[in-house]
């Protein structure tokens, strides 16, 4: 049986909006995507009580670690990747090619495989003062990643003033949907 559902790898880092990922998965599924959820190790720890439900919701194992050599891949191939929320650490590690965890490894390789990729940071205004952050955003954009940051995406709050429920998840899904149409 052939399906027209496109496969979305949704990757989340340990930032407060990750707690809303179940709703985001449902929204992506309503838009016609088969969603595979990957989390950084800390995000997986934060969501540990929900992992079983998230697996039932997606129909796929939630992954946060590399598989062992020789093990079969448990996910279908990605048509598009979304990395959100993407922390300061995730953005910088990815741009620098530091694949210390599963999420960063897959998205770094995804660039080479030419898998369309969207990311939206979730960082505070103090972090973005570090010069490496802007360099990393520019580097990801130069590699073809659609970075939703600034006027057309995430705008940082002052430290301790974040509003996780106002994280603009819809922008990520709109961008993913736009890629699907192209």
Coordinates of C-alpha atoms in Angstrom, one line a residue:
X1 CA 0.0 0.0 0.0
X2 CA 1.4 3.4 -1.0
X3 CA 1.0 6.4 1.3
X4 CA 1.1 10.1 0.4
X5 CA 2.1 11.1 3.9
X6 CA 5.5 12.7 3.9
X7 CA 7.9 11.8 6.8
X8 CA 8.8 14.6 9.1
X9 CA 11.7 14.1 11.6
X10 CA 10.8 16.5 14.4
X11 CA 13.8 17.1 16.7
X12 CA 13.6 18.9 20.0
X13 CA 16.2 20.3 22.4
X14 CA 15.8 20.9 26.1
X15 CA 14.0 24.2 26.1
X16 CA 10.6 24.8 27.8
X17 CA 8.5 24.7 24.5
X18 CA 9.5 21.0 24.1
X19 CA 6.8 20.2 26.7
X20 CA 4.2 21.1 24.0
X21 CA 5.6 18.6 21.5
X22 CA 2.5 16.3 21.6
X23 CA 0.3 19.1 20.4
X24 CA 2.8 19.9 17.7
X25 CA 2.9 16.3 16.6
X26 CA -0.9 16.2 16.3
X27 CA -0.8 19.4 14.3
X28 CA 1.8 18.0 11.9
X29 CA -0.2 14.8 11.5
X30 CA -3.3 16.9 10.7
X31 CA -1.2 18.5 8.0
X32 CA -0.5 15.1 6.5
X33 CA 2.9 14.2 8.0
X34 CA 4.1 10.9 9.4
X35 CA 6.1 12.2 12.4
X36 CA 9.2 10.6 13.9
X37 CA 10.3 12.3 17.2
X38 CA 13.9 12.7 18.2
X39 CA 15.1 14.5 21.3
X40 CA 18.4 15.6 22.8
X41 CA 19.3 13.5 25.9
X42 CA 18.2 16.3 28.3
X43 CA 14.9 16.8 26.4
X44 CA 14.4 13.0 26.6
X45 CA 15.0 13.1 30.3
X46 CA 12.5 16.0 30.7
X47 CA 9.9 14.1 28.8
X48 CA 10.6 10.7 30.2
X49 CA 7.1 10.3 31.8
X50 CA 5.5 11.1 28.4
X51 CA 7.7 9.0 26.1
X52 CA 5.4 6.0 25.9
X53 CA 2.5 8.2 25.0
X54 CA 4.6 10.1 22.4
X55 CA 5.5 6.7 20.8
X56 CA 1.9 5.7 20.6
X57 CA 1.0 9.1 19.1
X58 CA 3.7 8.9 16.4
X59 CA 3.6 5.1 15.9
X60 CA 7.5 5.2 16.0
X61 CA 10.0 4.9 18.8
X62 CA 11.2 8.2 20.2
X63 CA 14.9 8.4 19.7
X64 CA 17.6 10.2 21.7
X65 CA 20.6 8.0 21.1
X66 CA 22.5 6.6 18.2
X67 CA 21.7 3.0 17.2
X68 CA 24.4 0.4 17.5
X69 CA 26.3 -0.5 14.3
X70 CA 24.4 -3.2 12.4
X71 CA 21.1 -2.5 14.0
X72 CA 18.3 -1.7 11.6
X73 CA 16.9 1.8 11.3
X74 CA 13.5 1.9 13.0
X75 CA 12.3 5.0 11.2
X76 CA 11.3 5.6 7.6
X77 CA 13.5 7.9 5.6
X78 CA 12.9 11.6 6.2
X79 CA 11.4 13.9 3.6
X80 CA 11.9 17.0 5.8
X81 CA 13.5 17.7 9.1
X82 CA 12.4 20.3 11.7
X83 CA 14.6 21.2 14.7
X84 CA 12.6 23.1 17.3
X85 CA 13.1 24.2 19.9
X86 CA 16.8 24.5 19.1
X87 CA 18.9 25.6 22.0
X88 CA 22.1 27.7 22.0
X89 CA 24.0 24.4 22.4
X90 CA 22.2 22.6 19.5
X91 CA 22.5 25.5 17.1
X92 CA 26.2 26.0 17.8
X93 CA 27.1 22.3 17.9
X94 CA 25.3 21.7 14.6
X95 CA 26.9 24.6 12.8
X96 CA 30.3 23.5 14.0
X97 CA 29.7 19.9 13.1
X98 CA 30.0 18.6 16.6
X99 CA 27.9 15.5 16.5
X100 CA 28.1 14.5 20.1
X101 CA 24.4 13.5 20.3
X102 CA 21.9 11.8 18.0
X103 CA 19.8 14.9 17.1
X104 CA 22.9 16.9 16.0
X105 CA 24.3 14.0 14.2
X106 CA 21.2 13.3 12.1
X107 CA 20.7 17.0 11.2
X108 CA 24.4 17.5 10.3
X109 CA 24.2 14.4 8.0
X110 CA 20.8 15.6 6.7
X111 CA 22.6 18.7 5.2
X112 CA 24.9 16.4 3.2
X113 CA 21.9 14.2 2.2
X114 CA 20.1 17.4 1.0
X115 CA 17.1 16.8 3.2
X116 CA 15.2 20.0 3.5
X117 CA 15.6 21.3 7.0
X118 CA 14.0 24.0 9.1
X119 CA 15.0 25.1 12.5
X120 CA 13.8 27.7 15.0
X121 CA 15.9 28.6 18.0
X122 CA 14.7 29.1 21.5
X123 CA 17.4 31.1 23.3
X124 CA 17.4 34.1 25.5
X125 CA 18.8 37.6 24.7
X126 CA 21.9 37.0 26.8
X127 CA 22.9 33.9 24.8
X128 CA 22.6 35.7 21.5
X129 CA 25.1 38.3 22.7
X130 CA 27.7 35.5 22.3
X131 CA 29.3 36.1 18.9
X132 CA 29.3 32.4 18.0
X133 CA 25.5 32.3 17.9
X134 CA 25.1 34.7 15.0
X135 CA 28.0 33.0 13.2
X136 CA 26.3 29.7 13.7
X137 CA 22.9 31.0 12.4
X138 CA 24.7 32.4 9.3
X139 CA 26.6 29.1 8.8
X140 CA 23.4 27.0 8.9
X141 CA 21.7 29.4 6.5
X142 CA 24.7 29.2 4.2
X143 CA 24.3 25.4 4.2
X144 CA 20.7 25.7 3.1
X145 CA 18.9 25.4 6.5
X146 CA 15.9 27.6 6.8
X147 CA 16.5 29.3 10.2
X148 CA 13.4 31.0 11.6
X149 CA 15.0 33.6 13.8
X150 CA 14.5 37.3 14.0
X151 CA 11.6 39.2 12.4
X152 CA 10.3 36.1 10.6
X153 CA 10.7 33.6 13.5
X154 CA 11.8 33.4 17.1
X155 CA 12.7 36.6 18.9
X156 CA 14.7 36.1 22.1
X157 CA 13.3 37.3 25.5
X158 CA 15.4 38.6 28.4
X159 CA 16.8 35.8 30.6
X160 CA 14.0 34.5 32.9
X161 CA 11.3 36.3 30.9
X162 CA 10.6 33.5 28.4
X163 CA 7.0 32.6 27.5
X164 CA 7.1 29.0 26.4
X165 CA 3.4 28.9 25.6
X166 CA 4.0 31.7 23.1
X167 CA 6.7 29.9 21.2
X168 CA 5.6 30.2 17.5
X169 CA 5.4 26.5 16.7
X170 CA 3.0 27.3 13.8
X171 CA 5.9 29.0 12.0
X172 CA 7.8 25.8 12.0
X173 CA 4.9 23.7 10.7
X174 CA 4.1 26.4 8.1
X175 CA 7.7 26.3 6.8
X176 CA 7.7 22.5 6.7
X177 CA 4.4 22.5 4.8
X178 CA 5.9 25.1 2.4
X179 CA 8.8 22.7 1.7
X180 CA 6.3 19.9 1.1
X181 CA 4.5 21.9 -1.6
X182 CA 7.7 22.8 -3.4

